[in-house]
mmCIF file with all atom_site columns, C-alpha atoms in Angstrom:
data_model
loop_
_atom_site.group_PDB
_atom_site.id
_atom_site.type_symbol
_atom_site.label_atom_id
_atom_site.label_alt_id
_atom_site.label_comp_id
_atom_site.label_asym_id
_atom_site.label_entity_id
_atom_site.label_seq_id
_atom_site.pdbx_PDB_ins_code
_atom_site.Cartn_x
_atom_site.Cartn_y
_atom_site.Cartn_z
_atom_site.occupancy
_atom_site.B_iso_or_equiv
_atom_site.pdbx_formal_charge
_atom_site.auth_seq_id
_atom_site.auth_comp_id
_atom_site.auth_asym_id
_atom_site.auth_atom_id
_atom_site.pdbx_PDB_model_num
ATOM 1   C CA . MET K 1 1   ? 298.786 205.874 154.928 1.00 63.00 ? 1   MET K CA 1
ATOM 2   C CA . LYS K 1 2   ? 297.535 208.897 156.884 1.00 68.00 ? 2   LYS K CA 1
ATOM 3   C CA . HIS K 1 3   ? 295.675 210.141 153.773 1.00 66.00 ? 3   HIS K CA 1
ATOM 4   C CA . LEU K 1 4   ? 293.908 206.806 153.477 1.00 70.00 ? 4   LEU K CA 1
ATOM 5   C CA . HIS K 1 5   ? 292.750 207.068 157.101 1.00 68.00 ? 5   HIS K CA 1
ATOM 6   C CA . LEU K 1 6   ? 291.490 210.641 156.529 1.00 69.00 ? 6   LEU K CA 1
ATOM 7   C CA . ALA K 1 7   ? 289.671 209.525 153.379 1.00 68.00 ? 7   ALA K CA 1
ATOM 8   C CA . LYS K 1 8   ? 287.920 206.757 155.302 1.00 70.00 ? 8   LYS K CA 1
ATOM 9   C CA . VAL K 1 9   ? 286.874 209.184 158.036 1.00 64.00 ? 9   VAL K CA 1
ATOM 10  C CA . ALA K 1 10  ? 285.603 211.660 155.424 1.00 66.00 ? 10  ALA K CA 1
ATOM 11  C CA . ILE K 1 11  ? 283.571 208.949 153.697 1.00 68.00 ? 11  ILE K CA 1
ATOM 12  C CA . LEU K 1 12  ? 282.111 207.776 157.019 1.00 65.00 ? 12  LEU K CA 1
ATOM 13  C CA . LEU K 1 13  ? 281.167 211.347 157.954 1.00 69.00 ? 13  LEU K CA 1
ATOM 14  C CA . TRP K 1 14  ? 279.588 211.860 154.534 1.00 69.00 ? 14  TRP K CA 1
ATOM 15  C CA . LEU K 1 15  ? 277.616 208.602 154.894 1.00 62.00 ? 15  LEU K CA 1
ATOM 16  C CA . PHE K 1 16  ? 276.471 209.577 158.382 1.00 58.00 ? 16  PHE K CA 1
ATOM 17  C CA . THR K 1 17  ? 275.313 212.977 157.089 1.00 62.00 ? 17  THR K CA 1
ATOM 18  C CA . MET K 1 18  ? 273.440 211.434 154.161 1.00 58.00 ? 18  MET K CA 1
ATOM 19  C CA . ILE K 1 19  ? 271.741 208.858 156.400 1.00 58.00 ? 19  ILE K CA 1
ATOM 20  C CA . THR K 1 20  ? 270.751 211.565 158.889 1.00 58.00 ? 20  THR K CA 1
ATOM 21  C CA . LEU K 1 21  ? 269.333 213.791 156.137 1.00 57.00 ? 21  LEU K CA 1
ATOM 22  C CA . GLY K 1 22  ? 267.522 210.794 154.640 1.00 57.00 ? 22  GLY K CA 1
ATOM 23  C CA . TYR K 1 23  ? 266.048 209.942 158.018 1.00 55.00 ? 23  TYR K CA 1
ATOM 24  C CA . PHE K 1 24  ? 264.708 213.470 158.524 1.00 56.00 ? 24  PHE K CA 1
ATOM 25  C CA . PHE K 1 25  ? 263.449 213.664 154.936 1.00 53.00 ? 25  PHE K CA 1
ATOM 26  C CA . TYR K 1 26  ? 261.489 210.451 155.427 1.00 54.00 ? 26  TYR K CA 1
ATOM 27  C CA . PHE K 1 27  ? 260.355 210.687 159.060 1.00 55.00 ? 27  PHE K CA 1
ATOM 28  C CA . GLY K 1 28  ? 260.578 214.447 159.628 1.00 61.00 ? 28  GLY K CA 1
ATOM 29  C CA . ASN K 1 29  ? 260.675 215.996 163.092 1.00 71.00 ? 29  ASN K CA 1
ATOM 30  C CA . THR K 1 30  ? 258.037 213.765 164.644 1.00 74.00 ? 30  THR K CA 1
ATOM 31  C CA . THR K 1 31  ? 257.106 211.904 167.798 1.00 82.00 ? 31  THR K CA 1
ATOM 32  C CA . LYS K 1 32  ? 254.130 209.806 168.861 1.00 81.00 ? 32  LYS K CA 1
ATOM 33  C CA . SER K 1 33  ? 251.518 211.864 170.660 1.00 81.00 ? 33  SER K CA 1
ATOM 34  C CA . LEU K 1 34  ? 249.506 210.626 173.622 1.00 85.00 ? 34  LEU K CA 1
ATOM 35  C CA . ASP K 1 35  ? 246.498 209.989 171.362 1.00 90.00 ? 35  ASP K CA 1
ATOM 36  C CA . THR K 1 36  ? 248.682 207.783 169.090 1.00 90.00 ? 36  THR K CA 1
ATOM 37  C CA . ARG K 1 37  ? 248.733 210.245 166.205 1.00 95.00 ? 37  ARG K CA 1
ATOM 38  C CA . THR K 1 38  ? 252.071 211.345 164.809 1.00 95.00 ? 38  THR K CA 1
ATOM 39  C CA . ALA K 1 39  ? 253.017 214.679 166.328 1.00 94.00 ? 39  ALA K CA 1
ATOM 40  C CA . ILE K 1 40  ? 254.842 216.921 163.865 1.00 93.00 ? 40  ILE K CA 1
ATOM 41  C CA . ARG K 1 41  ? 257.047 219.328 165.793 1.00 93.00 ? 41  ARG K CA 1
ATOM 42  C CA . LEU K 1 42  ? 257.318 222.827 164.308 1.00 93.00 ? 42  LEU K CA 1
ATOM 43  C CA . THR K 1 43  ? 258.296 226.313 165.420 1.00 93.00 ? 43  THR K CA 1
ATOM 44  C CA . PRO K 1 44  ? 255.396 228.652 166.250 1.00 94.00 ? 44  PRO K CA 1
ATOM 45  C CA . ALA K 1 45  ? 255.711 230.441 162.863 1.00 91.00 ? 45  ALA K CA 1
ATOM 46  C CA . GLU K 1 46  ? 255.859 227.140 160.942 1.00 92.00 ? 46  GLU K CA 1
ATOM 47  C CA . ARG K 1 47  ? 252.876 225.787 162.857 1.00 93.00 ? 47  ARG K CA 1
ATOM 48  C CA . GLN K 1 48  ? 250.916 228.946 162.090 1.00 94.00 ? 48  GLN K CA 1
ATOM 49  C CA . LEU K 1 49  ? 251.720 228.636 158.376 1.00 92.00 ? 49  LEU K CA 1
ATOM 50  C CA . VAL K 1 50  ? 250.533 225.006 158.228 1.00 93.00 ? 50  VAL K CA 1
ATOM 51  C CA . LEU K 1 51  ? 247.348 225.752 160.168 1.00 94.00 ? 51  LEU K CA 1
ATOM 52  C CA . THR K 1 52  ? 246.625 228.800 157.984 1.00 94.00 ? 52  THR K CA 1
ATOM 53  C CA . GLU K 1 53  ? 247.036 226.628 154.890 1.00 94.00 ? 53  GLU K CA 1
ATOM 54  C CA . MET K 1 54  ? 244.654 224.032 156.350 1.00 95.00 ? 54  MET K CA 1
ATOM 55  C CA . ARG K 1 55  ? 242.040 226.723 157.030 1.00 97.00 ? 55  ARG K CA 1
ATOM 56  C CA . ALA K 1 56  ? 242.417 227.883 153.420 1.00 97.00 ? 56  ALA K CA 1
ATOM 57  C CA . LEU K 1 57  ? 241.684 224.319 152.275 1.00 97.00 ? 57  LEU K CA 1
ATOM 58  C CA . LEU K 1 58  ? 238.533 224.240 154.385 1.00 97.00 ? 58  LEU K CA 1
ATOM 59  C CA . GLU K 1 59  ? 237.425 227.651 153.066 1.00 98.00 ? 59  GLU K CA 1
ATOM 60  C CA . ALA K 1 60  ? 238.000 226.405 149.520 1.00 98.00 ? 60  ALA K CA 1
ATOM 61  C CA . LEU K 1 61  ? 235.847 223.334 150.176 1.00 97.00 ? 61  LEU K CA 1
ATOM 62  C CA . ASN K 1 62  ? 233.115 225.625 151.450 1.00 98.00 ? 62  ASN K CA 1
ATOM 63  C CA . GLY K 1 63  ? 233.496 227.873 148.389 1.00 98.00 ? 63  GLY K CA 1
ATOM 64  C CA . ILE K 1 64  ? 233.232 224.916 146.021 1.00 98.00 ? 64  ILE K CA 1
ATOM 65  C CA . LEU K 1 65  ? 230.102 223.625 147.709 1.00 97.00 ? 65  LEU K CA 1
ATOM 66  C CA . ALA K 1 66  ? 228.554 227.112 147.832 1.00 98.00 ? 66  ALA K CA 1
ATOM 67  C CA . GLY K 1 67  ? 229.324 227.697 144.148 1.00 97.00 ? 67  GLY K CA 1
ATOM 68  C CA . LEU K 1 68  ? 227.912 224.347 143.089 1.00 97.00 ? 68  LEU K CA 1
ATOM 69  C CA . GLY K 1 69  ? 224.858 224.879 145.285 1.00 96.00 ? 69  GLY K CA 1
ATOM 70  C CA . GLU K 1 70  ? 224.247 228.259 143.617 1.00 97.00 ? 70  GLU K CA 1
ATOM 71  C CA . ASN K 1 71  ? 224.930 226.763 140.177 1.00 96.00 ? 71  ASN K CA 1
ATOM 72  C CA . ASP K 1 72  ? 227.860 229.205 139.933 1.00 97.00 ? 72  ASP K CA 1
ATOM 73  C CA . TYR K 1 73  ? 230.498 226.972 138.398 1.00 97.00 ? 73  TYR K CA 1
ATOM 74  C CA . GLU K 1 74  ? 233.083 229.739 138.023 1.00 97.00 ? 74  GLU K CA 1
ATOM 75  C CA . LYS K 1 75  ? 232.878 230.598 141.732 1.00 97.00 ? 75  LYS K CA 1
ATOM 76  C CA . ALA K 1 76  ? 233.328 226.914 142.574 1.00 98.00 ? 76  ALA K CA 1
ATOM 77  C CA . ALA K 1 77  ? 236.269 226.531 140.171 1.00 98.00 ? 77  ALA K CA 1
ATOM 78  C CA . LYS K 1 78  ? 237.995 229.669 141.501 1.00 98.00 ? 78  LYS K CA 1
ATOM 79  C CA . SER K 1 79  ? 237.667 228.347 145.037 1.00 98.00 ? 79  SER K CA 1
ATOM 80  C CA . ALA K 1 80  ? 239.337 225.088 144.005 1.00 98.00 ? 80  ALA K CA 1
ATOM 81  C CA . ASP K 1 81  ? 242.059 226.889 142.038 1.00 97.00 ? 81  ASP K CA 1
ATOM 82  C CA . ALA K 1 82  ? 242.912 229.053 145.045 1.00 96.00 ? 82  ALA K CA 1
ATOM 83  C CA . VAL K 1 83  ? 244.370 226.086 146.932 1.00 97.00 ? 83  VAL K CA 1
ATOM 84  C CA . GLY K 1 84  ? 245.721 223.927 144.133 1.00 96.00 ? 84  GLY K CA 1
ATOM 85  C CA . MET K 1 85  ? 249.378 223.442 143.295 1.00 94.00 ? 85  MET K CA 1
ATOM 86  C CA . GLY K 1 86  ? 249.606 227.173 142.552 1.00 92.00 ? 86  GLY K CA 1
ATOM 87  C CA . LEU K 1 87  ? 249.278 227.808 146.284 1.00 90.00 ? 87  LEU K CA 1
ATOM 88  C CA . VAL K 1 88  ? 252.063 225.329 146.964 1.00 87.00 ? 88  VAL K CA 1
ATOM 89  C CA . ALA K 1 89  ? 254.310 227.135 144.474 1.00 85.00 ? 89  ALA K CA 1
ATOM 90  C CA . SER K 1 90  ? 253.527 230.514 146.050 1.00 85.00 ? 90  SER K CA 1
ATOM 91  C CA . LEU K 1 91  ? 254.473 229.209 149.511 1.00 81.00 ? 91  LEU K CA 1
ATOM 92  C CA . GLU K 1 92  ? 257.574 227.348 148.327 1.00 78.00 ? 92  GLU K CA 1
ATOM 93  C CA . HIS K 1 93  ? 260.019 229.857 149.833 1.00 77.00 ? 93  HIS K CA 1
ATOM 94  C CA . GLN K 1 94  ? 258.271 229.856 153.220 1.00 75.00 ? 94  GLN K CA 1
ATOM 95  C CA . GLU K 1 95  ? 257.863 226.087 153.345 1.00 72.00 ? 95  GLU K CA 1
ATOM 96  C CA . LYS K 1 96  ? 261.419 225.021 152.502 1.00 75.00 ? 96  LYS K CA 1
ATOM 97  C CA . THR K 1 97  ? 262.446 224.591 156.142 1.00 79.00 ? 97  THR K CA 1
ATOM 98  C CA . ILE K 1 98  ? 259.121 222.997 157.043 1.00 85.00 ? 98  ILE K CA 1
ATOM 99  C CA . LEU K 1 99  ? 259.417 220.311 154.353 1.00 82.00 ? 99  LEU K CA 1
ATOM 100 C CA . LEU K 1 100 ? 262.377 218.681 156.135 1.00 82.00 ? 100 LEU K CA 1
ATOM 101 C CA . LYS K 1 101 ? 260.319 218.460 159.315 1.00 88.00 ? 101 LYS K CA 1
ATOM 102 C CA . LEU K 1 102 ? 257.314 216.770 157.689 1.00 90.00 ? 102 LEU K CA 1
ATOM 103 C CA . PRO K 1 103 ? 257.225 212.989 157.243 1.00 92.00 ? 103 PRO K CA 1
ATOM 104 C CA . VAL K 1 104 ? 256.978 211.712 153.659 1.00 92.00 ? 104 VAL K CA 1
ATOM 105 C CA . SER K 1 105 ? 253.481 210.325 154.250 1.00 93.00 ? 105 SER K CA 1
ATOM 106 C CA . PHE K 1 106 ? 252.256 213.780 155.332 1.00 93.00 ? 106 PHE K CA 1
ATOM 107 C CA . LYS K 1 107 ? 253.895 215.416 152.302 1.00 92.00 ? 107 LYS K CA 1
ATOM 108 C CA . LYS K 1 108 ? 252.278 212.896 149.938 1.00 94.00 ? 108 LYS K CA 1
ATOM 109 C CA . LEU K 1 109 ? 248.894 213.509 151.517 1.00 95.00 ? 109 LEU K CA 1
ATOM 110 C CA . GLY K 1 110 ? 249.328 217.278 151.325 1.00 94.00 ? 110 GLY K CA 1
ATOM 111 C CA . PHE K 1 111 ? 250.560 217.422 147.736 1.00 93.00 ? 111 PHE K CA 1
ATOM 112 C CA . GLY K 1 112 ? 247.878 214.930 146.709 1.00 96.00 ? 112 GLY K CA 1
ATOM 113 C CA . THR K 1 113 ? 245.238 217.172 148.268 1.00 97.00 ? 113 THR K CA 1
ATOM 114 C CA . HIS K 1 114 ? 246.446 220.258 146.399 1.00 96.00 ? 114 HIS K CA 1
ATOM 115 C CA . GLU K 1 115 ? 246.568 218.286 143.127 1.00 97.00 ? 115 GLU K CA 1
ATOM 116 C CA . LYS K 1 116 ? 243.022 217.028 143.759 1.00 98.00 ? 116 LYS K CA 1
ATOM 117 C CA . PHE K 1 117 ? 241.791 220.618 144.082 1.00 98.00 ? 117 PHE K CA 1
ATOM 118 C CA . ASP K 1 118 ? 243.309 221.347 140.653 1.00 98.00 ? 118 ASP K CA 1
ATOM 119 C CA . GLU K 1 119 ? 241.586 218.273 139.171 1.00 98.00 ? 119 GLU K CA 1
ATOM 120 C CA . ILE K 1 120 ? 238.263 219.326 140.666 1.00 98.00 ? 120 ILE K CA 1
ATOM 121 C CA . ALA K 1 121 ? 238.642 222.857 139.288 1.00 98.00 ? 121 ALA K CA 1
ATOM 122 C CA . THR K 1 122 ? 239.169 221.409 135.810 1.00 98.00 ? 122 THR K CA 1
ATOM 123 C CA . LYS K 1 123 ? 236.133 219.146 136.111 1.00 98.00 ? 123 LYS K CA 1
ATOM 124 C CA . ILE K 1 124 ? 233.981 221.994 137.406 1.00 98.00 ? 124 ILE K CA 1
ATOM 125 C CA . ARG K 1 125 ? 234.944 224.167 134.434 1.00 97.00 ? 125 ARG K CA 1
ATOM 126 C CA . LYS K 1 126 ? 233.974 221.293 132.140 1.00 97.00 ? 126 LYS K CA 1
ATOM 127 C CA . LYS K 1 127 ? 230.639 221.222 134.008 1.00 96.00 ? 127 LYS K CA 1
ATOM 128 C CA . GLU K 1 128 ? 230.932 217.534 134.666 1.00 96.00 ? 128 GLU K CA 1
ATOM 129 C CA . GLU K 1 129 ? 228.030 215.658 136.204 1.00 95.00 ? 129 GLU K CA 1
ATOM 130 C CA . ILE K 1 130 ? 227.344 216.729 139.801 1.00 95.00 ? 130 ILE K CA 1
ATOM 131 C CA . HIS K 1 131 ? 227.607 213.111 140.979 1.00 96.00 ? 131 HIS K CA 1
ATOM 132 C CA . THR K 1 132 ? 231.124 212.909 139.538 1.00 96.00 ? 132 THR K CA 1
ATOM 133 C CA . LEU K 1 133 ? 232.058 216.131 141.318 1.00 97.00 ? 133 LEU K CA 1
ATOM 134 C CA . LEU K 1 134 ? 230.593 214.873 144.586 1.00 96.00 ? 134 LEU K CA 1
ATOM 135 C CA . LYS K 1 135 ? 232.595 211.654 144.263 1.00 97.00 ? 135 LYS K CA 1
ATOM 136 C CA . ASP K 1 136 ? 235.749 213.734 143.751 1.00 97.00 ? 136 ASP K CA 1
ATOM 137 C CA . MET K 1 137 ? 234.843 215.852 146.780 1.00 97.00 ? 137 MET K CA 1
ATOM 138 C CA . ASP K 1 138 ? 234.422 212.650 148.788 1.00 97.00 ? 138 ASP K CA 1
ATOM 139 C CA . GLU K 1 139 ? 237.905 211.496 147.767 1.00 97.00 ? 139 GLU K CA 1
ATOM 140 C CA . LEU K 1 140 ? 239.284 214.928 148.612 1.00 97.00 ? 140 LEU K CA 1
ATOM 141 C CA . THR K 1 141 ? 237.732 215.099 152.066 1.00 97.00 ? 141 THR K CA 1
ATOM 142 C CA . LYS K 1 142 ? 239.042 211.597 152.817 1.00 97.00 ? 142 LYS K CA 1
ATOM 143 C CA . ASN K 1 143 ? 242.511 213.181 152.621 1.00 96.00 ? 143 ASN K CA 1
ATOM 144 C CA . CYS K 1 144 ? 241.421 215.759 155.209 1.00 96.00 ? 144 CYS K CA 1
ATOM 145 C CA . VAL K 1 145 ? 240.064 213.058 157.505 1.00 97.00 ? 145 VAL K CA 1
ATOM 146 C CA . ALA K 1 146 ? 243.199 210.916 157.108 1.00 96.00 ? 146 ALA K CA 1
ATOM 147 C CA . CYS K 1 147 ? 245.452 213.885 157.851 1.00 95.00 ? 147 CYS K CA 1
ATOM 148 C CA . HIS K 1 148 ? 243.612 214.977 160.978 1.00 96.00 ? 148 HIS K CA 1
ATOM 149 C CA . ALA K 1 149 ? 243.225 211.390 162.198 1.00 96.00 ? 149 ALA K CA 1
ATOM 150 C CA . GLY K 1 150 ? 246.906 210.608 161.699 1.00 96.00 ? 150 GLY K CA 1
ATOM 151 C CA . TYR K 1 151 ? 248.748 213.818 162.554 1.00 96.00 ? 151 TYR K CA 1
ATOM 152 C CA . LYS K 1 152 ? 248.805 216.729 164.918 1.00 95.00 ? 152 LYS K CA 1
ATOM 153 C CA . ILE K 1 153 ? 250.985 219.808 164.867 1.00 94.00 ? 153 ILE K CA 1
ATOM 154 C CA . GLU K 1 154 ? 252.887 220.533 168.082 1.00 93.00 ? 154 GLU K CA 1
ATOM 155 C CA . LEU K 1 155 ? 255.371 223.197 168.985 1.00 93.00 ? 155 LEU K CA 1
ATOM 156 C CA . GLU K 1 156 ? 258.994 222.089 169.157 1.00 87.00 ? 156 GLU K CA 1
ATOM 157 C CA . THR K 1 157 ? 259.161 223.604 172.624 1.00 78.00 ? 157 THR K CA 1
ATOM 158 C CA . GLU K 1 158 ? 256.319 221.438 174.013 1.00 56.00 ? 158 GLU K CA 1
ATOM 159 C CA . ALA K 1 159 ? 257.309 218.571 176.282 1.00 50.00 ? 159 ALA K CA 1
ATOM 160 C CA . LYS K 1 160 ? 257.704 215.223 174.581 1.00 49.00 ? 160 LYS K CA 1
#
């Protein structure tokens, strides 16, 4: 009888742990900020990594536009490649702890953005029509706008 009680407690603890992990995987370490965006709470090092990655995305956008403007398709493609899914793979070790703190919607937006850079690099190398590339760039920058309109990165130590 005592073993049955211990088994029930163990199952309840396991369920509680799984629900808690599921909650953090889905919602991350977030709160609502005063400006109604979702505040993602990170350590100073994690925050710096995310902001550095965002600056790299902006630099890549600039590199793509500069390359296309100069009719230098390889320069444009290399700029897009630099922040595609290869970048995500290279940062995988550093980002493991951050991924649990990010809400699923932010992760989808981020991974979708990196994948879009890869798609654009492929289209640039195929020298697709400039209007097609501009449409893809429009879709890509909508991700940037959605991210910055919906989220902000705060330090875990900041007051809620």
